[in-house]
Every structure is written in C-alpha cells, then in structure tokens.
Short mmCIF file of C-alpha atoms in Angstrom, two decimals:
data_model
loop_
_atom_site.label_atom_id
_atom_site.label_comp_id
_atom_site.label_asym_id
_atom_site.label_seq_id
_atom_site.Cartn_x
_atom_site.Cartn_y
_atom_site.Cartn_z
CA MET A 1 59.15 16.16 -180.65
CA GLU A 2 60.94 15.47 -184.17
CA GLN A 3 61.49 11.73 -185.84
CA ARG A 4 65.33 12.38 -184.88
CA GLU A 5 64.60 13.07 -181.47
CA LEU A 6 62.28 10.08 -180.88
CA GLU A 7 65.02 7.77 -181.91
CA GLU A 8 67.60 9.38 -179.91
CA LEU A 9 65.22 9.53 -176.72
CA LYS A 10 64.72 5.54 -177.60
CA GLY A 11 68.19 5.01 -177.94
CA ARG A 12 68.87 5.74 -174.17
CA VAL A 13 66.39 3.95 -172.86
CA LEU A 14 66.33 0.65 -172.78
CA CYS A 15 63.49 -1.90 -171.61
CA ALA A 16 64.68 -3.67 -168.93
CA ALA A 17 65.00 -0.08 -167.15
CA VAL A 18 61.79 0.16 -167.41
CA LEU A 19 60.77 -3.54 -166.51
CA GLU A 20 63.05 -3.20 -163.09
CA LYS A 21 61.44 0.62 -162.25
CA ALA A 22 58.23 -1.82 -162.99
CA GLY A 23 58.91 -4.41 -160.56
CA PHE A 24 59.74 -6.93 -162.90
CA ALA A 25 63.24 -9.22 -162.31
CA ILE A 26 65.21 -11.54 -164.62
CA ASP A 27 64.54 -15.12 -164.59
CA LEU A 28 68.29 -16.12 -164.86
CA LYS A 29 67.44 -20.03 -165.74
CA GLU A 30 65.00 -19.10 -168.51
CA SER A 31 67.10 -16.72 -170.15
CA THR A 32 69.90 -16.47 -172.74
CA ARG A 33 71.88 -13.62 -174.36
CA ARG A 34 69.55 -13.35 -176.78
CA ALA A 35 66.36 -13.07 -174.85
CA VAL A 36 66.55 -12.02 -171.42
CA LYS A 37 63.56 -13.26 -169.37
CA HIS A 38 61.64 -10.60 -167.09
CA ARG A 39 58.95 -11.80 -164.27
CA ARG A 40 56.54 -10.02 -161.97
CA SER A 41 53.87 -12.43 -160.66
CA SER A 42 52.46 -14.02 -163.30
CA ASP A 43 53.49 -11.64 -166.06
CA ILE A 44 56.29 -12.43 -167.91
CA VAL A 45 58.00 -9.73 -170.48
CA ILE A 46 61.21 -11.47 -172.99
CA VAL A 47 63.56 -8.56 -173.81
CA ILE A 48 64.95 -9.10 -177.31
CA HIS A 49 67.48 -6.74 -179.92
CA GLU A 50 70.14 -6.11 -176.96
CA GLY A 51 67.46 -4.49 -174.84
CA ARG A 52 65.52 -2.26 -177.75
CA GLY A 53 62.58 -4.53 -178.36
CA TRP A 54 60.33 -6.48 -176.07
CA PHE A 55 57.10 -9.48 -176.43
CA ASP A 56 54.64 -10.93 -174.07
CA PRO A 57 54.83 -14.33 -174.72
CA LEU A 58 51.62 -14.90 -173.41
CA SER A 59 49.65 -12.48 -176.06
CA GLU A 60 50.36 -10.69 -179.17
CA ALA A 61 52.13 -7.32 -177.69
CA LYS A 62 55.44 -6.63 -178.55
CA GLY A 63 57.89 -3.29 -179.98
CA ASP A 64 59.63 -0.78 -178.52
CA VAL A 65 60.50 1.02 -174.97
CA PHE A 66 57.70 3.23 -175.80
CA SER A 67 55.05 1.03 -176.37
CA LEU A 68 55.99 -1.37 -173.48
CA ILE A 69 55.63 1.61 -171.02
CA GLN A 70 51.90 2.14 -172.75
CA HIS A 71 52.01 -1.92 -172.45
CA LEU A 72 52.43 -1.74 -168.52
CA ASP A 73 51.30 1.61 -167.46
CA GLY A 74 48.21 2.16 -169.72
CA VAL A 75 49.27 5.83 -170.93
CA ALA A 76 49.39 7.84 -173.89
CA PHE A 77 51.91 7.80 -176.01
CA THR A 78 53.00 11.36 -175.31
CA GLU A 79 53.04 10.53 -171.32
CA ALA A 80 55.07 7.69 -172.20
CA LEU A 81 57.31 9.88 -174.11
CA VAL A 82 57.71 11.29 -170.62
CA ARG A 83 58.13 8.70 -168.10
CA ALA A 84 61.17 7.13 -170.88
CA ALA A 85 62.77 10.28 -170.37
CA GLU A 86 62.80 9.87 -166.88
CA LEU A 87 64.91 6.97 -167.09
CA VAL A 88 67.83 8.62 -169.38
CA GLY A 89 70.84 7.51 -167.43
CA PHE A 90 68.99 5.00 -165.53
CA ARG A 91 71.17 1.39 -165.96
CA PRO A 92 69.32 -1.37 -165.26
CA ALA A 93 70.38 -4.58 -163.59
CA GLU A 94 72.31 -6.94 -165.77
CA PRO A 95 72.05 -11.01 -165.12
CA ILE A 96 75.18 -12.02 -162.82
CA SER A 97 76.09 -14.24 -165.78
CA GLN A 98 76.78 -11.10 -168.33
CA ARG A 99 78.42 -8.24 -165.36
CA PRO A 100 82.10 -7.85 -166.11
CA ARG A 101 84.14 -9.45 -163.74
CA THR A 102 87.01 -5.90 -163.95
CA GLN A 103 86.57 -4.02 -160.55
CA ARG A 104 87.43 -0.03 -161.13
CA PRO A 105 87.98 1.90 -157.78
CA ILE A 106 85.23 3.57 -156.54
CA VAL A 107 85.70 7.97 -156.85
CA SER A 108 82.84 9.84 -155.34
CA LEU A 109 80.89 12.51 -156.98
CA ALA A 110 82.18 15.36 -155.58
CA GLU A 111 85.89 14.23 -156.16
CA ARG A 112 84.71 13.92 -159.84
CA TRP A 113 83.61 17.50 -159.89
CA ARG A 114 86.67 18.52 -158.35
CA ALA A 115 88.59 16.68 -160.85
CA ARG A 116 87.11 18.93 -163.73
CA ARG A 117 88.64 21.84 -164.31
CA ALA A 118 86.53 25.11 -164.46
CA LEU A 119 85.48 26.80 -167.57
CA ARG A 120 88.26 28.89 -168.75
CA PRO A 121 87.51 31.78 -171.31
CA GLY A 122 89.63 30.48 -174.56
CA SER A 123 89.36 26.62 -173.97
CA ALA A 124 88.25 24.73 -176.28
CA THR A 125 84.18 24.11 -174.03
CA TRP A 126 84.47 27.72 -174.29
CA ARG A 127 84.63 27.90 -177.68
CA TYR A 128 82.17 25.14 -178.27
CA LEU A 129 79.86 27.07 -175.99
CA ARG A 130 80.22 30.76 -177.44
CA HIS A 131 80.73 29.74 -180.98
CA GLU A 132 78.45 26.65 -181.51
CA ARG A 133 75.59 27.34 -179.08
CA HIS A 134 76.28 31.10 -178.87
CA LEU A 135 75.70 31.70 -175.43
CA PRO A 136 77.15 35.21 -174.50
CA GLU A 137 80.23 35.45 -172.25
CA SER A 138 77.96 37.45 -169.69
CA VAL A 139 75.82 34.80 -168.80
CA LEU A 140 79.00 31.92 -169.09
CA ARG A 141 80.50 34.15 -166.96
CA ALA A 142 77.63 34.05 -164.14
CA ALA A 143 77.64 30.76 -164.60
CA ILE A 144 81.10 30.19 -163.47
CA ARG A 145 80.45 32.73 -160.50
CA GLN A 146 78.08 30.14 -159.24
CA ASP A 147 80.78 26.89 -160.07
CA ARG A 148 77.90 25.52 -162.55
CA LEU A 149 80.25 24.85 -164.94
CA ARG A 150 82.62 21.86 -165.99
CA GLU A 151 85.36 21.21 -168.67
CA GLY A 152 84.74 17.77 -169.78
CA PRO A 153 86.62 15.70 -172.35
CA HIS A 154 86.45 16.19 -176.11
CA SER A 155 85.15 19.86 -175.80
CA SER A 156 82.06 19.13 -173.71
CA VAL A 157 80.62 20.84 -170.80
CA TRP A 158 79.37 19.69 -167.21
CA VAL A 159 76.50 21.39 -165.69
CA ALA A 160 75.87 21.22 -162.39
CA HIS A 161 72.63 19.75 -160.45
CA VAL A 162 72.09 20.68 -157.25
CA ASP A 163 69.40 20.45 -154.02
CA ASP A 164 68.33 23.00 -152.33
CA GLY A 165 71.57 23.32 -150.20
CA GLY A 166 74.09 23.86 -153.35
CA ILE A 167 75.37 20.60 -153.38
CA VAL A 168 76.45 18.69 -156.64
CA THR A 169 73.94 15.90 -157.53
CA GLY A 170 75.61 15.39 -160.63
CA TRP A 171 75.54 17.31 -163.92
CA GLU A 172 74.39 17.03 -167.59
CA GLU A 173 77.25 16.21 -170.37
CA ARG A 174 76.74 18.19 -173.39
CA GLY A 175 79.33 18.12 -176.24
CA PRO A 176 79.67 18.54 -180.16
CA ALA A 177 79.18 14.92 -180.43
CA TRP A 178 77.10 13.80 -176.93
CA ARG A 179 75.15 14.41 -174.61
CA GLY A 180 74.33 12.45 -171.61
CA PHE A 181 74.19 12.57 -167.44
CA SER A 182 76.87 11.62 -165.24
CA THR A 183 77.04 8.22 -164.37
CA GLY A 184 76.09 7.23 -160.33
CA GLY A 185 74.32 10.80 -160.68
CA ALA A 186 70.80 12.21 -159.26
CA LYS A 187 68.70 14.48 -161.58
CA MET A 188 67.72 17.32 -159.14
CA LEU A 189 67.62 21.13 -160.81
CA PHE A 190 70.52 23.26 -162.65
CA ARG A 191 70.04 26.43 -160.88
CA LEU A 192 71.69 29.97 -162.55
CA GLY A 193 70.21 33.61 -161.42
CA ALA A 194 69.12 35.02 -158.52
CA PRO A 195 69.26 32.22 -155.48
CA GLU A 196 65.83 33.63 -154.11
CA GLY A 197 64.00 34.49 -157.12
CA LEU A 198 60.66 34.23 -157.23
CA ARG A 199 60.01 33.99 -161.41
CA LEU A 200 61.46 30.34 -162.07
CA CYS A 201 61.27 29.37 -165.34
CA VAL A 202 61.74 25.92 -166.01
CA THR A 203 63.51 24.17 -169.44
CA GLU A 204 64.26 21.20 -170.00
CA ALA A 205 68.09 20.97 -170.68
CA ALA A 206 70.77 23.36 -168.76
CA ILE A 207 71.79 24.73 -172.40
CA ASP A 208 68.39 25.84 -172.79
CA ALA A 209 68.28 27.31 -169.14
CA MET A 210 71.36 29.26 -170.28
CA SER A 211 69.93 30.30 -173.70
CA LEU A 212 66.89 31.91 -172.46
CA ALA A 213 68.56 33.81 -169.77
CA ALA A 214 70.91 34.96 -172.73
CA ILE A 215 67.27 36.14 -174.70
CA GLU A 216 66.49 37.72 -171.53
CA GLY A 217 69.38 39.57 -170.23
CA LEU A 218 69.43 37.65 -166.70
CA ARG A 219 66.04 39.04 -165.65
CA ASP A 220 65.90 40.53 -161.93
CA GLY A 221 64.37 38.09 -159.93
CA SER A 222 64.38 35.08 -162.34
CA LEU A 223 65.94 31.59 -161.74
CA TYR A 224 66.57 29.91 -164.57
CA LEU A 225 65.94 26.37 -164.03
CA SER A 226 66.59 22.55 -166.05
CA THR A 227 65.29 19.07 -165.12
CA GLY A 228 68.13 17.39 -167.45
CA GLY A 229 65.31 16.22 -169.95
CA GLY A 230 64.21 14.01 -166.44
CA TRP A 231 61.40 14.15 -163.56
CA SER A 232 62.65 12.34 -160.90
CA PRO A 233 61.11 12.12 -157.60
CA ALA A 234 63.74 14.74 -156.31
CA THR A 235 63.47 17.45 -158.92
CA GLN A 236 59.44 17.24 -158.69
CA ALA A 237 60.14 17.72 -155.07
CA ALA A 238 62.59 20.55 -155.65
CA LEU A 239 59.83 22.36 -157.60
CA GLN A 240 57.33 21.79 -154.88
CA THR A 241 59.57 23.45 -152.85
CA LEU A 242 60.29 26.32 -154.87
CA ALA A 243 56.77 26.75 -155.96
CA ALA A 244 56.12 27.01 -152.53
CA ARG A 245 58.00 30.25 -151.88
CA PRO A 246 55.25 33.38 -150.94
CA GLY A 247 55.00 35.33 -154.19
CA ALA A 248 56.24 32.48 -156.73
CA LYS A 249 55.22 32.32 -160.02
CA LEU A 250 56.03 28.87 -162.19
CA VAL A 251 57.16 29.13 -165.54
CA ALA A 252 56.80 26.36 -167.95
CA ALA A 253 59.78 27.47 -170.44
CA THR A 254 59.83 23.44 -171.60
CA ASP A 255 60.29 22.76 -175.35
CA ALA A 256 57.71 23.58 -178.15
CA ASN A 257 57.10 20.01 -178.76
CA SER A 258 54.37 16.79 -177.19
CA GLN A 259 56.93 16.37 -174.50
CA GLY A 260 57.13 19.77 -173.85
CA GLU A 261 53.83 20.02 -173.75
CA ALA A 262 53.71 16.96 -171.19
CA TYR A 263 56.02 18.38 -168.84
CA ALA A 264 54.33 21.92 -168.49
CA GLY A 265 50.99 19.92 -167.96
CA ARG A 266 53.19 18.42 -164.77
CA LEU A 267 54.43 22.16 -163.81
CA ARG A 268 51.06 23.62 -163.66
CA GLU A 269 49.59 20.55 -161.14
CA ILE A 270 52.18 21.61 -159.38
CA ALA A 271 51.46 25.76 -159.23
CA GLU A 272 48.50 24.89 -158.98
CA ALA A 273 48.89 22.64 -156.05
CA ALA A 274 51.09 25.05 -154.14
CA GLY A 275 48.75 27.98 -155.08
CA CYS A 276 51.40 30.35 -157.12
CA ASP A 277 50.99 31.86 -160.29
CA TRP A 278 51.89 29.59 -163.33
CA LEU A 279 52.97 30.40 -167.09
CA ARG A 280 53.51 28.73 -170.18
CA PHE A 281 56.46 30.38 -171.63
CA LYS A 282 56.63 28.43 -175.26
CA PRO A 283 60.03 28.86 -177.05
CA PRO A 284 59.06 30.32 -180.98
CA SER A 285 61.71 27.65 -182.05
CA ASP A 286 61.76 24.14 -180.89
CA ASP A 287 64.13 24.67 -177.94
CA TRP A 288 65.52 28.46 -176.52
CA ASN A 289 68.80 27.41 -177.88
CA ASP A 290 67.58 27.33 -181.37
CA ALA A 291 65.80 30.57 -181.04
CA LEU A 292 68.89 32.09 -179.01
CA ARG A 293 71.15 31.47 -182.43
CA GLU A 294 68.25 32.50 -184.62
CA LYS A 295 68.56 36.13 -182.63
CA VAL A 296 72.16 36.01 -182.94
CA GLY A 297 72.44 35.13 -187.12
CA GLU A 298 69.40 37.55 -187.41
CA GLU A 299 71.63 40.81 -185.61
CA ALA A 300 74.65 39.15 -187.36
CA GLU A 301 72.68 39.59 -191.15
CA ARG A 302 71.00 43.10 -189.92
CA ARG A 303 74.82 44.33 -189.08
CA GLU A 304 75.98 43.40 -192.68
CA ARG A 305 73.70 44.91 -193.89
CA ARG A 306 74.60 48.15 -192.41
CA GLY A 307 78.47 47.32 -193.34
CA GLY A 308 79.40 46.27 -190.27
CA LEU A 309 79.14 49.60 -188.60
CA PRO A 310 77.21 50.24 -185.40
CA HIS A 311 73.62 51.22 -184.93
CA ALA A 312 73.67 55.17 -185.63
CA ARG A 313 70.48 56.59 -183.95
CA ARG A 314 69.00 59.68 -185.58
CA PRO A 315 69.55 63.16 -184.82
CA HIS A 316 67.09 64.62 -182.38
CA GLN A 317 64.62 66.76 -183.94
CA GLY A 318 63.09 69.91 -182.20
#
C-alpha cells in the first residue's frame, strides 16, 4: 500500500472505533474534550489529537490507529491494515456531553436509495465513470440493468451492496473528490454479472470490479464482487455461501499491495474451508481501474499512430 493510501485509511478510522470494537467504554468523569479516557476492566487508553492518536498512561505505548490495533491484538502491521479497513464507515459512540442536540428526521436506507436517480447516459456521474474511470458503456449498462448504480451528489456514483436476496444493504460512494460508504449502511457485497456464476472474482472496490469486468468483457459464468474495502462478518458469510456452490472457483482479484495480499489470504482460507478452487489474480497495476485506464491509454496511442484509422486486416494469402 502506498503512503498516500496509508494516510487516507488512517484518516478515515478513529482510535475510538478500534477501542469500542475491542470492548472499551468511555469514562466520562475522567475525560476532557482534548483527552478521552477509555476503560476495559483494568486497561486504560487515552485518545488524543481529535481521535487520531492515543497513549497508554500505564506504559510507554502510544501512536496512531495502526499501532493501537497492533497494541491491542498483537498482530503484524499488514493485518492491522486489514482490521482498520474493516472499520471504515463505523461510527464510534461519542461522550453524551459532546453529542449534537439537534435531531434529524429518520429516513430509511431503502428510501434514500430510491430517492436517487438511476444512472443516465450523459449525466455528470456518467461522464465521471466514462471519461475519468474509463468504464465502457457496456459495463455501465449491465450494472444499470441489475439496478446497482445511482447518481450521487457532485458527480459521484452510489454503487449498491446487496444480500443473497438482492436487498440493498448499503452502497459505496465514489466521485472525483469523495470516497466513502453510506451512513447507516452495512457492507455486504457489490455483485455484477451472472447471479448464479461459479467464477467468483473478488475485488476491494466496486470501481475495480467493474474495471475487471470491462477488461474481461463480462466473461460468461463470472460474478464480479466487491467487499467495499472492508471485511465485515456479513461479507465473510456471503462469500462462504457463494464459495459453497458446487463447482465454484474463488478468484482473489484484490489489489497488488500488502492489503490486497492480506485479503487474498483470507479468501484462500474461505476457499479451502469450502473445498472449492482458488486462484490469485493480481492486477498488472496497483488495482484494476489503473490497469483499465492504462489499457485504454495504450489503445488510444495505437490508434493515433495509425492516424486514427480503424485496424486494417492483411489480405488473405493463397
């Protein structure tokens, strides 16, 4: 994982989220706005720097969210990255005194999804996906037919995660200047392609799943999947269900970096437990969208060298 990606992940996961998942509770009496004390039995961790840093008052331990995961769970740095990614979108509880008093009307997840316009050719979101992400029209129309895409604000796209019954559980949000996951939504799996497909291609982002589908031309019998950069129990259960299909092959098409390798290892464990075939399919670039954009760029250069003319076949000999 590049330094830019590390910093982005670090900025999206608060230390309080790690502590809450680990069973810590906030000690309101001993906390201030600048230093929030968390307790779990005799263990104490104080969160500082607006949730980005921490220290243990009973030892010399301190650091950022990654070192906190290593400190609590005793895992290697690469595993700490995976566990941090699982918490993207998780909102830890705040001290009661710091919660806003204003109340907003409650709108269900399904209502929020239905309220957004489906992707339309020529829209700002369409132009973002076609011209910046270089996703072909064929793949976008396939995703539209399966009701996976909505137009978000500021040219962004909402990409649905669905359960085994096709119910939307949440959505990845991606745009020119924004990446996130639906507030209150649950990461399950983005699914594109043959619903009963046995070749299960698992990526870390819906943009990458659609990019791989574009590179392969929506290969027959393939189901292109995204975990949304996380690994929730629901995601694992959904993958286990898919891997249990007779004749299934689990393809770990995760990123070509340390986090991608960690996810690939988990996918291999699922495949071995289910007794299905397993394959590591690594993108030639860091991720599949990078690979798609490079492929499109190379094709454009070849057309330019030919003067913009379509490919001319050699005359048949003999």
